[in-house]
mmCIF file with all atom_site columns, C-alpha atoms in Angstrom:
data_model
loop_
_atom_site.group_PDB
_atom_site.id
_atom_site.type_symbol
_atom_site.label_atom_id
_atom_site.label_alt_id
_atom_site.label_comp_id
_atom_site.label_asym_id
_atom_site.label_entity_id
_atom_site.label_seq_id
_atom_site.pdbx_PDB_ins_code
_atom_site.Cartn_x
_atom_site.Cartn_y
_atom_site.Cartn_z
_atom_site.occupancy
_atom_site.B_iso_or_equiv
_atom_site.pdbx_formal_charge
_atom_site.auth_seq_id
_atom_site.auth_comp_id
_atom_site.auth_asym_id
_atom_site.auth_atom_id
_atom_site.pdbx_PDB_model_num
ATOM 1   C CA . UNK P 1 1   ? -56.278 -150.846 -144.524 1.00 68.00 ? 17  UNK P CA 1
ATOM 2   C CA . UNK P 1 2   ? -53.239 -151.264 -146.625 1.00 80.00 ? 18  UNK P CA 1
ATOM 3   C CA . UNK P 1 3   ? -51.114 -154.163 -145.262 1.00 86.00 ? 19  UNK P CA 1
ATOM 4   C CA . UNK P 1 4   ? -52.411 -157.140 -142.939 1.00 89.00 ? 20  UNK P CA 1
ATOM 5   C CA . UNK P 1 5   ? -50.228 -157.397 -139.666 1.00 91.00 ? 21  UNK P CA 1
ATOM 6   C CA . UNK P 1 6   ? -49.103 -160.418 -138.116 1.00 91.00 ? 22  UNK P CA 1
ATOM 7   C CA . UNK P 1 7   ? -50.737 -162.542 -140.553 1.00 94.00 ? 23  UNK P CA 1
ATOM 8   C CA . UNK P 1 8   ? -50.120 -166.320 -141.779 1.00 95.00 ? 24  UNK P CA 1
ATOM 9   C CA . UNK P 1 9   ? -49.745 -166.947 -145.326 1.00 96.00 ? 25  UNK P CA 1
ATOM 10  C CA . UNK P 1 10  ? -50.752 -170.139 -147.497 1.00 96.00 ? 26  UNK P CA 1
ATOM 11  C CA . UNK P 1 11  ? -47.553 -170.572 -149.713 1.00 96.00 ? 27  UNK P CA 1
ATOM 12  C CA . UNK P 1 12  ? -49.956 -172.858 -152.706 1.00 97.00 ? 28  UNK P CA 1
ATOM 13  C CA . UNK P 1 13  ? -51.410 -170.881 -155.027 1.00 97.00 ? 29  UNK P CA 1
ATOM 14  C CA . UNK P 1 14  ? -55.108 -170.831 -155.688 1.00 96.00 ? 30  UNK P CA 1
ATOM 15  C CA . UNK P 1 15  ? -55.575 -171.300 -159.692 1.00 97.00 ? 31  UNK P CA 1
ATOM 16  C CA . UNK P 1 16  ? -58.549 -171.227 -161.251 1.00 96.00 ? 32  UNK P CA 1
ATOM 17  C CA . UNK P 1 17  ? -59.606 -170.498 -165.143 1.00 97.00 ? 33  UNK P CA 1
ATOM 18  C CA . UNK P 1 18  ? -56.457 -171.865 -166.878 1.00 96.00 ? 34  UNK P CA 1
ATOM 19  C CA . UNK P 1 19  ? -54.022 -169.702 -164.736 1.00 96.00 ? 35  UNK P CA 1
ATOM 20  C CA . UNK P 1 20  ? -56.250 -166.435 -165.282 1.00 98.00 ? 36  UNK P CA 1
ATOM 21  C CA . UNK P 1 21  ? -57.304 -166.027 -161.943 1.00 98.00 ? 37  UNK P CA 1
ATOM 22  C CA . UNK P 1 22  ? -55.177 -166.553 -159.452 1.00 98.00 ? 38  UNK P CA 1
ATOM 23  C CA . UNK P 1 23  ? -54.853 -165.777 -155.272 1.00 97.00 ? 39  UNK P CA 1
ATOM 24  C CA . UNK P 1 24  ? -53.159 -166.415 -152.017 1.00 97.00 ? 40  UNK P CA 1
ATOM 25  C CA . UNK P 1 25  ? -54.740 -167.073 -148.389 1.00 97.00 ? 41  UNK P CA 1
ATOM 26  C CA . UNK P 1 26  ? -54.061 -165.080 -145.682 1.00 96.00 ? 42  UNK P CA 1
ATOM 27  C CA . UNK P 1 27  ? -55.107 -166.154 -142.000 1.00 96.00 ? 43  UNK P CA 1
ATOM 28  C CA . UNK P 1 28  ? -55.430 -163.621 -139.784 1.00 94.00 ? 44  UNK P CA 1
ATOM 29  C CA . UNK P 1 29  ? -54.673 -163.854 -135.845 1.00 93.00 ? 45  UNK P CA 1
ATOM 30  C CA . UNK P 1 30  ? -57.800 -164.073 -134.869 1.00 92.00 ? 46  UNK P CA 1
ATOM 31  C CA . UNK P 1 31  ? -58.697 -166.842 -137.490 1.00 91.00 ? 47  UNK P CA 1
ATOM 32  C CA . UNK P 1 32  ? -60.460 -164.993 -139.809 1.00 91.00 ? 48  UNK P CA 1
ATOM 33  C CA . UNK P 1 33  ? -58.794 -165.347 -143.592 1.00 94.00 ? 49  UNK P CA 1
ATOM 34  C CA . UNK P 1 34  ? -58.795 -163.581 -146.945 1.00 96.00 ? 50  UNK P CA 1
ATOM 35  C CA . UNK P 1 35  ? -57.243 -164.126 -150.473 1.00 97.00 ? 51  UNK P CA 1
ATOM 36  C CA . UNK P 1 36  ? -54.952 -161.531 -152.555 1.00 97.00 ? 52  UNK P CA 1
ATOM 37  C CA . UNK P 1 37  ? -55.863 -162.216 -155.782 1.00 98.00 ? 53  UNK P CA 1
ATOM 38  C CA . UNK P 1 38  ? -55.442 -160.939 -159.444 1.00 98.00 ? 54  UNK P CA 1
ATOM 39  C CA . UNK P 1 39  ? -57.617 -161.704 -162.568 1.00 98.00 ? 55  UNK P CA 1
ATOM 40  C CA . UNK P 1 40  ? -55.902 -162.054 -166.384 1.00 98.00 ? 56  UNK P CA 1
ATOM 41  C CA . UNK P 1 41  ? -58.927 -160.360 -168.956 1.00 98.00 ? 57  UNK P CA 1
ATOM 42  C CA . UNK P 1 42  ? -61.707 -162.696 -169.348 1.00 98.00 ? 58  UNK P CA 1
ATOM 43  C CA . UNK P 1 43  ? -65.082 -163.814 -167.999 1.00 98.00 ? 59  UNK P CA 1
ATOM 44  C CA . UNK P 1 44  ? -65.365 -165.933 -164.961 1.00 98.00 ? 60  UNK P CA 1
ATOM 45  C CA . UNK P 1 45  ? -68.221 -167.373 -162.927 1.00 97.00 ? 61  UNK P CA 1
ATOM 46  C CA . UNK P 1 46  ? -67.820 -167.609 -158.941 1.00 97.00 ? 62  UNK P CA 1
ATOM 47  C CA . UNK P 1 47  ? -69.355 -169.734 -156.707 1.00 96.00 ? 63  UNK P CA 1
ATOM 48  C CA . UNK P 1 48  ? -69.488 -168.607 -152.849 1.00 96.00 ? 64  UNK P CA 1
ATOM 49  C CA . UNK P 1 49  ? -69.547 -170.789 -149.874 1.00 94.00 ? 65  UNK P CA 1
ATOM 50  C CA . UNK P 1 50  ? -69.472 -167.715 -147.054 1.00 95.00 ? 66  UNK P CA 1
ATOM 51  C CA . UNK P 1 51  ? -70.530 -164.109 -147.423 1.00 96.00 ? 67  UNK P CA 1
ATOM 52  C CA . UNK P 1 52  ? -67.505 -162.074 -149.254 1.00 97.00 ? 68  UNK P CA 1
ATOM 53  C CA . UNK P 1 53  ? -66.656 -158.456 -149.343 1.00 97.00 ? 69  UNK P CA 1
ATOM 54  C CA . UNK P 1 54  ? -65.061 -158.156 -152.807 1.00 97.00 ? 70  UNK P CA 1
ATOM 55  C CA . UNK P 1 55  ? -62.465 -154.977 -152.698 1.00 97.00 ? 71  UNK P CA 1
ATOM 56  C CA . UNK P 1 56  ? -60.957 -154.141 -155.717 1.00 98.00 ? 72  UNK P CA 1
ATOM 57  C CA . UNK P 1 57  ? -57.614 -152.980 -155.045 1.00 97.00 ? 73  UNK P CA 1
ATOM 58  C CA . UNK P 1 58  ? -56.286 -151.881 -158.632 1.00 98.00 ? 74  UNK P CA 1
ATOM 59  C CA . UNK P 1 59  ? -57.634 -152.272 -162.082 1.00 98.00 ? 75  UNK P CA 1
ATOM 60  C CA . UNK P 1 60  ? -60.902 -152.597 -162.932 1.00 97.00 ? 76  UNK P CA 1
ATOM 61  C CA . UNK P 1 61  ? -64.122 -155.172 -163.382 1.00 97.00 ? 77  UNK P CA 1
ATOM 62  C CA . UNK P 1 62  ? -68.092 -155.271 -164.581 1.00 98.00 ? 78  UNK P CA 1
ATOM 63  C CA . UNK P 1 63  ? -70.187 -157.461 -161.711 1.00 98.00 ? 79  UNK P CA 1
ATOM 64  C CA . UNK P 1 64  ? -73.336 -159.397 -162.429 1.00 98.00 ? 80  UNK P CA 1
ATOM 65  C CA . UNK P 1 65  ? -74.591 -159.922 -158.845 1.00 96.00 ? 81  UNK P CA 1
ATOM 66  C CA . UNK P 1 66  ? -77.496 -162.800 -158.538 1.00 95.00 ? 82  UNK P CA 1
ATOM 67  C CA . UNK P 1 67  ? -80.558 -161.862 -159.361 1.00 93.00 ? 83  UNK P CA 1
ATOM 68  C CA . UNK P 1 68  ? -79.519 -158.338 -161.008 1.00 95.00 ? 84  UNK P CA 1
ATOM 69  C CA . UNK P 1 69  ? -79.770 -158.145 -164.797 1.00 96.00 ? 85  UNK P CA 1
ATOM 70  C CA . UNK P 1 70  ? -77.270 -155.016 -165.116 1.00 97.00 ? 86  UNK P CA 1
ATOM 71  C CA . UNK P 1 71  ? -73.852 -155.378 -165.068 1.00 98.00 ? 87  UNK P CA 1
ATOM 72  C CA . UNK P 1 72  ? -72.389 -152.666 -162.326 1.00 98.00 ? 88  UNK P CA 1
ATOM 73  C CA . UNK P 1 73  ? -68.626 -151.388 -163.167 1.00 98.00 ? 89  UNK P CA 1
ATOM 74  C CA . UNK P 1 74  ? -65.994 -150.705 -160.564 1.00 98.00 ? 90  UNK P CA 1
ATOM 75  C CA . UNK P 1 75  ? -63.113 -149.371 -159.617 1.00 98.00 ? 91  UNK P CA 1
ATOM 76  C CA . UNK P 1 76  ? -59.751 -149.202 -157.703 1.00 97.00 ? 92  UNK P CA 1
ATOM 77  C CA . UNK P 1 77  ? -61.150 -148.573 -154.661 1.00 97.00 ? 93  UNK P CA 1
ATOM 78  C CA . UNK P 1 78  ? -64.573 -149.504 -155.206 1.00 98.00 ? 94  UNK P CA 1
ATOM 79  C CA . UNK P 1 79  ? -66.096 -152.822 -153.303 1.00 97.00 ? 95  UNK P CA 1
ATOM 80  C CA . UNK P 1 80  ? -69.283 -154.928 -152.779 1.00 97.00 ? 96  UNK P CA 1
ATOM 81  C CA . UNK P 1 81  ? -70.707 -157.748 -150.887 1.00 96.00 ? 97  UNK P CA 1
ATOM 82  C CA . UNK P 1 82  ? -71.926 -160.709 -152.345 1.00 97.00 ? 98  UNK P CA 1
ATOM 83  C CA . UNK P 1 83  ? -74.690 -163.762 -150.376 1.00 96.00 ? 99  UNK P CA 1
ATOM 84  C CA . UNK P 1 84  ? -73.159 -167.460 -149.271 1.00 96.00 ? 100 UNK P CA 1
ATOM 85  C CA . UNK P 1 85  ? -74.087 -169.922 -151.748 1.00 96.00 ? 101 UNK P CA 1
ATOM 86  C CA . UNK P 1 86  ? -74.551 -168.080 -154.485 1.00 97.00 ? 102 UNK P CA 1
ATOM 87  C CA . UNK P 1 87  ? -72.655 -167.724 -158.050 1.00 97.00 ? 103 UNK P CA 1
ATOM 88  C CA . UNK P 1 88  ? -71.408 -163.761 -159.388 1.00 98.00 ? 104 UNK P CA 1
ATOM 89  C CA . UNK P 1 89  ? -69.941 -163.327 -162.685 1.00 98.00 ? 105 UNK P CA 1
ATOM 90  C CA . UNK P 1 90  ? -67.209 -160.759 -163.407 1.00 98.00 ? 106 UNK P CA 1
ATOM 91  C CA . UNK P 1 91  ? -65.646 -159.666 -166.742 1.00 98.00 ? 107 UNK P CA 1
ATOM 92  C CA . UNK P 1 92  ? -61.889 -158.130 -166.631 1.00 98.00 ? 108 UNK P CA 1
ATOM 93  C CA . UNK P 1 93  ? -61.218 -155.980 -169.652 1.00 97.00 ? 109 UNK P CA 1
ATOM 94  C CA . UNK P 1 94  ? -57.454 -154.816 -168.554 1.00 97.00 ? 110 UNK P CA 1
ATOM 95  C CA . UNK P 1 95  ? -56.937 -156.453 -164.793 1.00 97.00 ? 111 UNK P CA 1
ATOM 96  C CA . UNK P 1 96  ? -58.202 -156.601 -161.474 1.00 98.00 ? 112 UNK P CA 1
ATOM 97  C CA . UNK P 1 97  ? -55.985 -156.739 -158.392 1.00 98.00 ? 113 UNK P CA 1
ATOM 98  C CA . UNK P 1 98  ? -58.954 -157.551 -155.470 1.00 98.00 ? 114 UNK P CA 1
ATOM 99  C CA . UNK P 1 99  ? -58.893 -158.731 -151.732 1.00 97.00 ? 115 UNK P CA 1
ATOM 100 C CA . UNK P 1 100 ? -62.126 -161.006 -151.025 1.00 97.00 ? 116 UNK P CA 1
ATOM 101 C CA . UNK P 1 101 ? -62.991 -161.329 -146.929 1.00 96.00 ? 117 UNK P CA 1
ATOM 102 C CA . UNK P 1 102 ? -64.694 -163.566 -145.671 1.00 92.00 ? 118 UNK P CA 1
ATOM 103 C CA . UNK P 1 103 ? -67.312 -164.033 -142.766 1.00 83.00 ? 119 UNK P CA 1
ATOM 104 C CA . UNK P 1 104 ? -69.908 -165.739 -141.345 1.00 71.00 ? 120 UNK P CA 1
#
């Protein structure tokens, strides 16, 4: 899906690591929400209070998932899904332009 129809949008900013990461909230009509974010080079730690699909829409990013020892690499195009209550780290060489949903 390329565009979100009908949607609601959070005007504040979310800004996180000194202005490096930043993202937007969209609600859905049905409720659900997502952010449209984009990550400055760097290393960042997330915590997660829902399950998140992680879609990376440009750029690209190395994942540590919990409990994995390897970094994984991916791409524009490229996504995972990361546990509730649980902390990823991700390292941005260039950018990343992503879209995290959430759900139950």
């Amino acid at each position: 899906m390329s565009q979100f129809d009908n949607v609601s949008v959070i005007k504040k900013a979310n800004v996180y690591f000194d202005g490096k990461v930043s993202s937007r909230t969209v609600v859905l009509s049905d409720g659900t929400t997502k952010t449209l974010g984009f990550m400055q080079p760097g290393e960042f730690v997330f915590d997660t209070s829902k399950k998140e699909l992680m879609e990376l829409l440009g750029g690209q990013w190395d994942i540590l998932l919990p409990g994995e020892s390897e970094w994984k690499t991916f791409n524009a195009g490229e996504s995972f899904n990361v546990d509730a209550n649980v902390s990823f780290k991700v390292k941005v060489s260039d950018f990343a332009d992503y879209c995290c949903s959430y759900t139950d």
